[in-house]
Amino acid sequence: MAEDGVARKEKPASLAKDFLAEVLGEEALAGKLLSPSAILDLMDLVAGRIAFTYAEGPCTTVSFDRVDILVPNLPWRSGQSGGTSCPGGSSSITIHVEAKKHDFNLRNFKTVAYSYVTYVAINPKTLRPNKNVPSLKVENESEKKLMESAKRRKELSVRWMEAQKAAAREGVMPSASTLAASEKGLSRREYLTVRETEVVVRKQMLPRHNNHLNIIFGGDVLRWMLGVAQVTAKRFTGNTHMIVISMNRIDFRETIKPEHVVEMHARVVSVQNTTIEVEIEAFVDKTMDGRGIVTSHSGYFTVLNVDEIGFRRAIQVGLKHTDDDQDALRRCAKAIARRDFDERIEVSGDVKSDKFFLDGLPVQGS
């Protein structure tokens, strides 16, 4: 039911589709891998456009469920991003968005990234959630399959959050020796504590970052987080050739305005043979609202270590764990839970296996 007690209207899924296309990169970067930020911009723009059109009004980003970069992009490839609305609540809209690049050699498009993005419709007068979002009418088999996929992803998201809560519960966290044993057999030249991996940045917002609601555009925040994740990974490994291959649970908890200063804290919480996971938390000072400093955004970024020509490269730096740093143990325990969860659902077939390619060279994530 709508806010006024009248039944919500229904819209066909065919009216909830759109796409954008653009040429990405600069000539000076020809032959080099392009940062995923350009792809994310396209994905966020097309998903936001679909949400705005479908809700018939402004929307704000709530979360990127997961973004898997399947094919790292090269400059001067034309990029296309398309999306379709999936069932949500009375005020929420979930968009399945897929980014593609045009392969000059094969003369066709291949998928480079995909995600489910959730928005909340906003009443422009009250700036509160608009509970009059139309329900979705499914008209054919392909739309039905997409809706079923979105439903499974939503169920997985709930299970994921439950697993994270269980991993952080007191009395179940692993000891430092247990975490160290998880890296047994991996060759390392040095070890750093989680605190030693931390990178902190502070950014003053400006009006040019505003969206139509006069708050900071969510795509800009996501791009900043991705950049901080890459810097953190490069600083940790000492290698400038690092590629973000996936982003997990990018949550948008608080709105940011031009007068705000945003502080981001990034740290390495998991190190495998060729990949690391960077956890990022963003904070905003809302003291003037009587709320103090609050967490505005958070997310987890998996970064692949490669050499100059794009081949996987073993990481020579590991994490050093100590029992007196319970906060670091908790963060690393949650990272293990995320990795175990992903492995279980991949084996069960709930999601497709992630394979990463470097311009035709298959690279299996590890």
Tab-separated table of C-alpha atoms in Angstrom:
chain	number	residue	atom	x	y	z
A	1	MET	CA	0.000	0.000	0.000
A	2	ALA	CA	1.103	3.550	-0.667
A	3	GLU	CA	1.481	6.208	2.045
A	4	ASP	CA	-2.027	7.522	1.420
A	5	GLY	CA	-3.607	4.058	1.773
A	6	VAL	CA	-4.085	3.602	-1.976
A	7	ALA	CA	-2.651	0.457	-3.581
A	8	ARG	CA	0.763	0.966	-5.166
A	9	LYS	CA	0.666	1.149	-8.942
A	10	GLU	CA	2.484	-1.440	-11.010
A	11	LYS	CA	5.057	-0.890	-13.746
A	12	PRO	CA	6.320	-3.429	-16.283
A	13	ALA	CA	9.987	-4.390	-16.056
A	14	SER	CA	10.435	-3.258	-19.681
A	15	LEU	CA	10.093	0.356	-18.481
A	16	ALA	CA	12.856	-0.167	-15.902
A	17	LYS	CA	15.755	-0.615	-18.318
A	18	ASP	CA	18.301	1.852	-19.668
A	19	PHE	CA	21.937	2.125	-20.749
A	20	LEU	CA	24.731	4.659	-21.183
A	21	ALA	CA	27.770	4.406	-23.468
A	22	GLU	CA	31.064	6.272	-23.379
A	23	VAL	CA	34.683	6.181	-24.603
A	24	LEU	CA	36.939	5.624	-21.593
A	25	GLY	CA	40.571	6.534	-20.996
A	26	GLU	CA	43.195	8.884	-22.417
A	27	GLU	CA	45.568	8.426	-25.344
A	28	ALA	CA	48.585	8.807	-23.043
A	29	LEU	CA	47.473	5.682	-21.173
A	30	ALA	CA	47.151	3.513	-24.285
A	31	GLY	CA	48.120	-0.097	-23.535
A	32	LYS	CA	47.855	0.303	-19.767
A	33	LEU	CA	45.139	-0.974	-17.465
A	34	LEU	CA	42.433	1.548	-16.627
A	35	SER	CA	41.281	2.168	-13.050
A	36	PRO	CA	37.846	0.625	-12.349
A	37	SER	CA	36.637	4.065	-11.192
A	38	ALA	CA	35.613	4.998	-14.746
A	39	ILE	CA	33.527	1.825	-14.983
A	40	LEU	CA	31.987	2.426	-11.562
A	41	ASP	CA	30.993	5.950	-12.589
A	42	LEU	CA	29.069	4.559	-15.562
A	43	MET	CA	27.448	1.850	-13.435
A	44	ASP	CA	26.373	4.306	-10.743
A	45	LEU	CA	25.050	6.800	-13.294
A	46	VAL	CA	22.941	4.309	-15.208
A	47	ALA	CA	21.632	2.659	-12.026
A	48	GLY	CA	20.737	6.074	-10.591
A	49	ARG	CA	19.017	7.073	-13.820
A	50	ILE	CA	16.882	3.923	-13.808
A	51	ALA	CA	15.998	4.393	-10.126
A	52	PHE	CA	15.028	8.046	-10.690
A	53	THR	CA	12.886	7.219	-13.729
A	54	TYR	CA	11.186	4.230	-12.132
A	55	ALA	CA	10.465	5.960	-8.810
A	56	GLU	CA	9.414	9.136	-10.672
A	57	GLY	CA	11.548	11.192	-8.329
A	58	PRO	CA	14.893	11.547	-6.533
A	59	CYS	CA	16.648	8.527	-5.014
A	60	THR	CA	19.727	8.069	-2.849
A	61	THR	CA	22.215	5.176	-2.920
A	62	VAL	CA	22.042	2.669	-0.049
A	63	SER	CA	24.535	0.006	-1.113
A	64	PHE	CA	26.472	-1.750	-3.848
A	65	ASP	CA	25.873	-5.414	-2.959
A	66	ARG	CA	29.088	-6.529	-4.651
A	67	VAL	CA	31.036	-5.413	-7.688
A	68	ASP	CA	33.101	-8.034	-9.503
A	69	ILE	CA	35.592	-6.701	-12.058
A	70	LEU	CA	35.689	-9.630	-14.472
A	71	VAL	CA	37.846	-8.011	-17.163
A	72	PRO	CA	40.180	-5.121	-16.208
A	73	ASN	CA	39.556	-2.388	-18.778
A	74	LEU	CA	41.991	-0.802	-21.232
A	75	PRO	CA	41.834	2.868	-22.289
A	76	TRP	CA	40.233	3.846	-25.573
A	77	ARG	CA	37.732	1.023	-25.376
A	78	SER	CA	34.124	2.111	-25.676
A	79	GLY	CA	32.261	1.281	-22.492
A	80	GLN	CA	28.582	0.529	-22.111
A	81	SER	CA	26.623	0.176	-18.895
A	82	GLY	CA	23.062	-1.104	-18.736
A	83	GLY	CA	20.703	-1.925	-15.916
A	84	THR	CA	17.327	-3.365	-15.023
A	85	SER	CA	15.168	-2.725	-11.979
A	86	CYS	CA	14.494	-5.664	-9.636
A	87	PRO	CA	11.855	-6.072	-6.901
A	88	GLY	CA	12.333	-3.889	-3.828
A	89	GLY	CA	10.251	-2.634	-0.933
A	90	SER	CA	7.665	0.137	-0.910
A	91	SER	CA	10.433	2.758	-0.858
A	92	SER	CA	13.479	0.845	-2.135
A	93	ILE	CA	14.627	-0.076	-5.621
A	94	THR	CA	17.291	-2.650	-6.498
A	95	ILE	CA	19.015	-2.279	-9.858
A	96	HIS	CA	20.941	-5.051	-11.598
A	97	VAL	CA	23.649	-3.205	-13.522
A	98	GLU	CA	26.158	-4.670	-15.959
A	99	ALA	CA	29.135	-2.918	-17.575
A	100	LYS	CA	30.519	-4.040	-20.924
A	101	LYS	CA	33.447	-3.065	-23.107
A	102	HIS	CA	33.774	-3.336	-26.856
A	103	ASP	CA	36.506	-5.698	-27.982
A	104	PHE	CA	38.105	-4.247	-31.126
A	105	ASN	CA	39.464	-7.624	-32.227
A	106	LEU	CA	36.292	-9.682	-31.784
A	107	ARG	CA	33.998	-6.750	-32.687
A	108	ASN	CA	31.586	-7.459	-29.865
A	109	PHE	CA	30.862	-6.493	-26.272
A	110	LYS	CA	32.028	-8.502	-23.264
A	111	THR	CA	30.922	-8.059	-19.664
A	112	VAL	CA	33.582	-6.437	-17.467
A	113	ALA	CA	31.636	-5.884	-14.230
A	114	TYR	CA	28.231	-6.396	-12.653
A	115	SER	CA	26.486	-5.576	-9.399
A	116	TYR	CA	23.176	-5.062	-7.612
A	117	VAL	CA	22.712	-1.477	-6.436
A	118	THR	CA	20.023	-0.542	-3.918
A	119	TYR	CA	18.423	2.910	-3.747
A	120	VAL	CA	15.808	4.507	-1.520
A	121	ALA	CA	13.274	6.832	-3.129
A	122	ILE	CA	13.127	10.247	-1.442
A	123	ASN	CA	10.190	12.615	-1.056
A	124	PRO	CA	11.691	15.933	-2.269
A	125	LYS	CA	9.473	17.961	0.085
A	126	THR	CA	10.127	16.084	3.334
A	127	LEU	CA	13.465	14.434	2.381
A	128	ARG	CA	12.052	11.275	3.960
A	129	PRO	CA	11.647	7.875	2.198
A	130	ASN	CA	8.940	7.902	-0.448
A	131	LYS	CA	6.810	4.796	0.098
A	132	ASN	CA	4.911	5.147	-3.184
A	133	VAL	CA	7.431	3.337	-5.400
A	134	PRO	CA	5.561	1.228	-7.998
A	135	SER	CA	5.746	-2.545	-7.730
A	136	LEU	CA	7.380	-4.446	-10.595
A	137	LYS	CA	5.425	-6.431	-13.178
A	138	VAL	CA	7.331	-9.350	-14.726
A	139	GLU	CA	6.337	-10.095	-18.315
A	140	ASN	CA	8.647	-12.791	-19.693
A	141	GLU	CA	10.954	-15.659	-18.750
A	142	SER	CA	14.225	-13.669	-18.897
A	143	GLU	CA	12.790	-11.044	-16.561
A	144	LYS	CA	11.581	-13.794	-14.244
A	145	LYS	CA	15.096	-15.301	-14.084
A	146	LEU	CA	16.592	-11.906	-13.297
A	147	MET	CA	14.088	-11.353	-10.483
A	148	GLU	CA	14.875	-14.795	-9.052
A	149	SER	CA	18.588	-13.979	-9.195
A	150	ALA	CA	17.977	-10.705	-7.349
A	151	LYS	CA	15.995	-12.560	-4.703
A	152	ARG	CA	18.858	-15.044	-4.189
A	153	ARG	CA	21.357	-12.191	-3.877
A	154	LYS	CA	19.168	-10.556	-1.233
A	155	GLU	CA	18.992	-13.819	0.729
A	156	LEU	CA	22.770	-14.219	0.437
A	157	SER	CA	23.221	-10.674	1.706
A	158	VAL	CA	21.261	-11.513	4.857
A	159	ARG	CA	23.323	-14.675	5.401
A	160	TRP	CA	26.517	-12.701	4.807
A	161	MET	CA	25.621	-10.165	7.501
A	162	GLU	CA	24.751	-12.961	9.947
A	163	ALA	CA	28.149	-14.600	9.288
A	164	GLN	CA	29.908	-11.277	9.928
A	165	LYS	CA	28.115	-10.787	13.238
A	166	ALA	CA	28.943	-14.334	14.316
A	167	ALA	CA	32.652	-13.874	13.472
A	168	ALA	CA	32.884	-10.717	15.601
A	169	ARG	CA	31.088	-12.175	18.618
A	170	GLU	CA	33.124	-12.231	21.825
A	171	GLY	CA	34.503	-15.622	22.759
A	172	VAL	CA	34.681	-16.942	19.188
A	173	MET	CA	37.476	-14.789	17.768
A	174	PRO	CA	40.621	-16.715	16.801
A	175	SER	CA	43.892	-16.083	18.635
A	176	ALA	CA	46.909	-14.451	17.024
A	177	SER	CA	48.577	-17.862	16.628
A	178	THR	CA	45.499	-19.250	14.855
A	179	LEU	CA	45.456	-16.348	12.398
A	180	ALA	CA	49.187	-16.744	11.801
A	181	ALA	CA	48.649	-20.446	11.042
A	182	SER	CA	46.226	-19.494	8.258
A	183	GLU	CA	49.194	-18.032	6.340
A	184	LYS	CA	51.400	-21.067	6.887
A	185	GLY	CA	53.258	-22.105	3.766
A	186	LEU	CA	53.235	-18.631	2.216
A	187	SER	CA	56.649	-17.032	1.677
A	188	ARG	CA	56.987	-13.590	3.267
A	189	ARG	CA	59.987	-11.274	3.562
A	190	GLU	CA	58.419	-9.079	6.281
A	191	TYR	CA	55.333	-8.713	8.446
A	192	LEU	CA	53.294	-5.646	9.410
A	193	THR	CA	50.579	-5.250	12.022
A	194	VAL	CA	47.119	-4.160	10.896
A	195	ARG	CA	47.734	-0.767	12.494
A	196	GLU	CA	50.950	-0.351	10.506
A	197	THR	CA	49.042	-0.859	7.248
A	198	GLU	CA	46.549	1.909	7.992
A	199	VAL	CA	46.128	4.875	5.649
A	200	VAL	CA	44.072	7.908	6.725
A	201	VAL	CA	42.868	10.627	4.341
A	202	ARG	CA	40.710	13.708	4.983
A	203	LYS	CA	38.761	15.393	2.220
A	204	GLN	CA	36.819	18.649	2.213
A	205	MET	CA	33.605	18.359	0.240
A	206	LEU	CA	32.694	21.029	-2.332
A	207	PRO	CA	29.409	22.067	-4.037
A	208	ARG	CA	30.654	20.641	-7.354
A	209	HIS	CA	30.291	17.160	-5.833
A	210	ASN	CA	26.559	17.667	-5.200
A	211	ASN	CA	23.756	15.680	-6.798
A	212	HIS	CA	20.169	16.830	-7.406
A	213	LEU	CA	19.400	16.479	-3.665
A	214	ASN	CA	22.254	18.860	-2.773
A	215	ILE	CA	24.179	16.062	-1.095
A	216	ILE	CA	27.467	14.521	-2.222
A	217	PHE	CA	27.137	12.269	-5.269
A	218	GLY	CA	27.512	8.621	-4.235
A	219	GLY	CA	29.646	7.787	-7.264
A	220	ASP	CA	32.266	10.322	-6.148
A	221	VAL	CA	32.478	8.743	-2.691
A	222	LEU	CA	32.843	5.280	-4.230
A	223	ARG	CA	35.634	6.525	-6.512
A	224	TRP	CA	37.505	8.032	-3.547
A	225	MET	CA	37.181	4.796	-1.598
A	226	LEU	CA	38.545	2.814	-4.532
A	227	GLY	CA	41.509	5.174	-4.863
A	228	VAL	CA	42.309	4.907	-1.149
A	229	ALA	CA	42.092	1.096	-1.369
A	230	GLN	CA	44.602	1.048	-4.225
A	231	VAL	CA	47.027	3.356	-2.380
A	232	THR	CA	46.768	1.207	0.757
A	233	ALA	CA	47.490	-1.947	-1.258
A	234	LYS	CA	50.465	-0.388	-3.072
A	235	ARG	CA	51.905	0.946	0.187
A	236	PHE	CA	51.574	-2.468	1.820
A	237	THR	CA	53.149	-4.529	-0.968
A	238	GLY	CA	55.608	-1.944	-2.277
A	239	ASN	CA	54.285	-2.714	-5.759
A	240	THR	CA	52.700	-0.006	-7.943
A	241	HIS	CA	50.994	-2.597	-10.157
A	242	MET	CA	47.853	-3.423	-8.184
A	243	ILE	CA	44.384	-4.069	-9.638
A	244	VAL	CA	41.091	-3.881	-7.736
A	245	ILE	CA	39.168	-6.996	-8.789
A	246	SER	CA	36.141	-6.841	-6.509
A	247	MET	CA	34.324	-4.631	-4.037
A	248	ASN	CA	32.107	-6.159	-1.377
A	249	ARG	CA	29.206	-4.590	0.557
A	250	ILE	CA	29.753	-0.897	-0.131
A	251	ASP	CA	27.289	0.603	2.355
A	252	PHE	CA	26.089	4.213	2.227
A	253	ARG	CA	24.855	4.905	5.767
A	254	GLU	CA	24.879	8.696	6.015
A	255	THR	CA	24.417	11.585	3.618
A	256	ILE	CA	27.355	13.950	3.154
A	257	LYS	CA	26.943	17.673	2.467
A	258	PRO	CA	29.375	20.190	0.942
A	259	GLU	CA	30.234	21.667	4.334
A	260	HIS	CA	31.373	18.300	5.685
A	261	VAL	CA	34.923	16.972	5.968
A	262	VAL	CA	35.126	13.231	5.301
A	263	GLU	CA	37.860	11.129	6.896
A	264	MET	CA	38.617	7.694	5.473
A	265	HIS	CA	40.487	4.953	7.332
A	266	ALA	CA	41.833	2.073	5.227
A	267	ARG	CA	43.690	-0.992	6.481
A	268	VAL	CA	44.795	-4.392	5.193
A	269	VAL	CA	42.839	-7.166	6.949
A	270	SER	CA	43.655	-10.231	4.856
A	271	VAL	CA	46.639	-11.359	2.764
A	272	GLN	CA	46.549	-14.363	0.453
A	273	ASN	CA	49.144	-15.530	-2.063
A	274	THR	CA	48.430	-12.904	-4.735
A	275	THR	CA	45.535	-10.846	-3.320
A	276	ILE	CA	44.869	-8.674	-0.304
A	277	GLU	CA	41.656	-7.325	1.162
A	278	VAL	CA	41.454	-3.685	2.209
A	279	GLU	CA	38.759	-2.564	4.651
A	280	ILE	CA	37.645	1.066	4.406
A	281	GLU	CA	35.524	3.098	6.807
A	282	ALA	CA	34.534	6.706	6.115
A	283	PHE	CA	33.557	9.090	8.909
A	284	VAL	CA	31.802	12.457	8.811
A	285	ASP	CA	31.577	15.058	11.584
A	286	LYS	CA	27.919	15.838	12.342
A	287	THR	CA	28.554	17.593	15.633
A	288	MET	CA	26.430	20.537	14.496
A	289	ASP	CA	23.492	18.112	14.258
A	290	GLY	CA	24.192	16.912	17.789
A	291	ARG	CA	25.369	13.487	16.604
A	292	GLY	CA	29.157	13.771	16.751
A	293	ILE	CA	31.375	11.805	14.372
A	294	VAL	CA	29.468	9.014	12.607
A	295	THR	CA	30.355	6.281	10.104
A	296	SER	CA	29.065	7.335	6.698
A	297	HIS	CA	30.388	4.626	4.358
A	298	SER	CA	32.154	1.285	4.559
A	299	GLY	CA	33.314	-1.436	2.213
A	300	TYR	CA	35.830	-4.160	1.409
A	301	PHE	CA	38.127	-4.138	-1.619
A	302	THR	CA	40.046	-7.128	-3.012
A	303	VAL	CA	43.235	-6.090	-4.802
A	304	LEU	CA	45.319	-8.327	-7.073
A	305	ASN	CA	49.127	-8.084	-7.125
A	306	VAL	CA	50.603	-8.267	-10.667
A	307	ASP	CA	53.902	-7.535	-12.382
A	308	GLU	CA	54.663	-4.969	-15.118
A	309	ILE	CA	53.097	-7.052	-17.893
A	310	GLY	CA	50.045	-8.208	-15.956
A	311	PHE	CA	50.988	-11.645	-14.611
A	312	ARG	CA	50.058	-12.537	-11.050
A	313	ARG	CA	52.798	-11.911	-8.550
A	314	ALA	CA	53.171	-13.443	-5.089
A	315	ILE	CA	52.874	-10.987	-2.209
A	316	GLN	CA	56.020	-10.894	-0.057
A	317	VAL	CA	54.520	-9.030	2.919
A	318	GLY	CA	52.293	-10.643	5.545
A	319	LEU	CA	50.232	-9.558	8.539
A	320	LYS	CA	51.631	-9.784	12.050
A	321	HIS	CA	48.984	-10.640	14.674
A	322	THR	CA	49.178	-9.974	18.414
A	323	ASP	CA	46.689	-10.983	21.102
A	324	ASP	CA	46.830	-7.545	22.734
A	325	ASP	CA	45.194	-5.900	19.697
A	326	GLN	CA	41.668	-7.270	19.929
A	327	ASP	CA	40.302	-4.784	17.399
A	328	ALA	CA	42.727	-6.038	14.731
A	329	LEU	CA	41.916	-9.671	15.582
A	330	ARG	CA	38.207	-8.929	15.190
A	331	ARG	CA	38.697	-7.290	11.796
A	332	CYS	CA	40.864	-10.164	10.540
A	333	ALA	CA	38.397	-12.762	11.856
A	334	LYS	CA	35.616	-11.068	9.906
A	335	ALA	CA	37.827	-11.094	6.806
A	336	ILE	CA	38.299	-14.862	7.163
A	337	ALA	CA	34.525	-15.253	7.563
A	338	ARG	CA	33.971	-13.277	4.344
A	339	ARG	CA	36.431	-15.448	2.434
A	340	ASP	CA	34.940	-18.674	3.803
A	341	PHE	CA	31.432	-17.449	2.973
A	342	ASP	CA	32.414	-16.660	-0.635
A	343	GLU	CA	34.028	-20.074	-1.033
A	344	ARG	CA	30.946	-21.867	0.330
A	345	ILE	CA	28.474	-20.104	-1.939
A	346	GLU	CA	30.757	-20.609	-4.942
A	347	VAL	CA	30.891	-24.363	-4.286
A	348	SER	CA	27.125	-24.458	-3.749
A	349	GLY	CA	26.530	-22.696	-7.061
A	350	ASP	CA	24.602	-19.776	-5.532
A	351	VAL	CA	26.759	-17.347	-7.497
A	352	LYS	CA	28.947	-17.775	-10.542
A	353	SER	CA	32.655	-18.287	-10.002
A	354	ASP	CA	34.780	-15.170	-10.345
A	355	LYS	CA	37.482	-15.395	-13.020
A	356	PHE	CA	39.679	-12.451	-13.788
A	357	PHE	CA	41.220	-11.772	-17.173
A	358	LEU	CA	44.042	-9.461	-18.185
A	359	ASP	CA	43.199	-8.651	-21.784
A	360	GLY	CA	42.666	-12.278	-22.766
A	361	LEU	CA	45.006	-13.831	-20.212
A	362	PRO	CA	42.930	-15.876	-17.706
A	363	VAL	CA	43.880	-15.108	-14.097
A	364	GLN	CA	42.086	-17.063	-11.381
A	365	GLY	CA	41.625	-15.060	-8.166
A	366	SER	CA	43.377	-16.563	-5.134
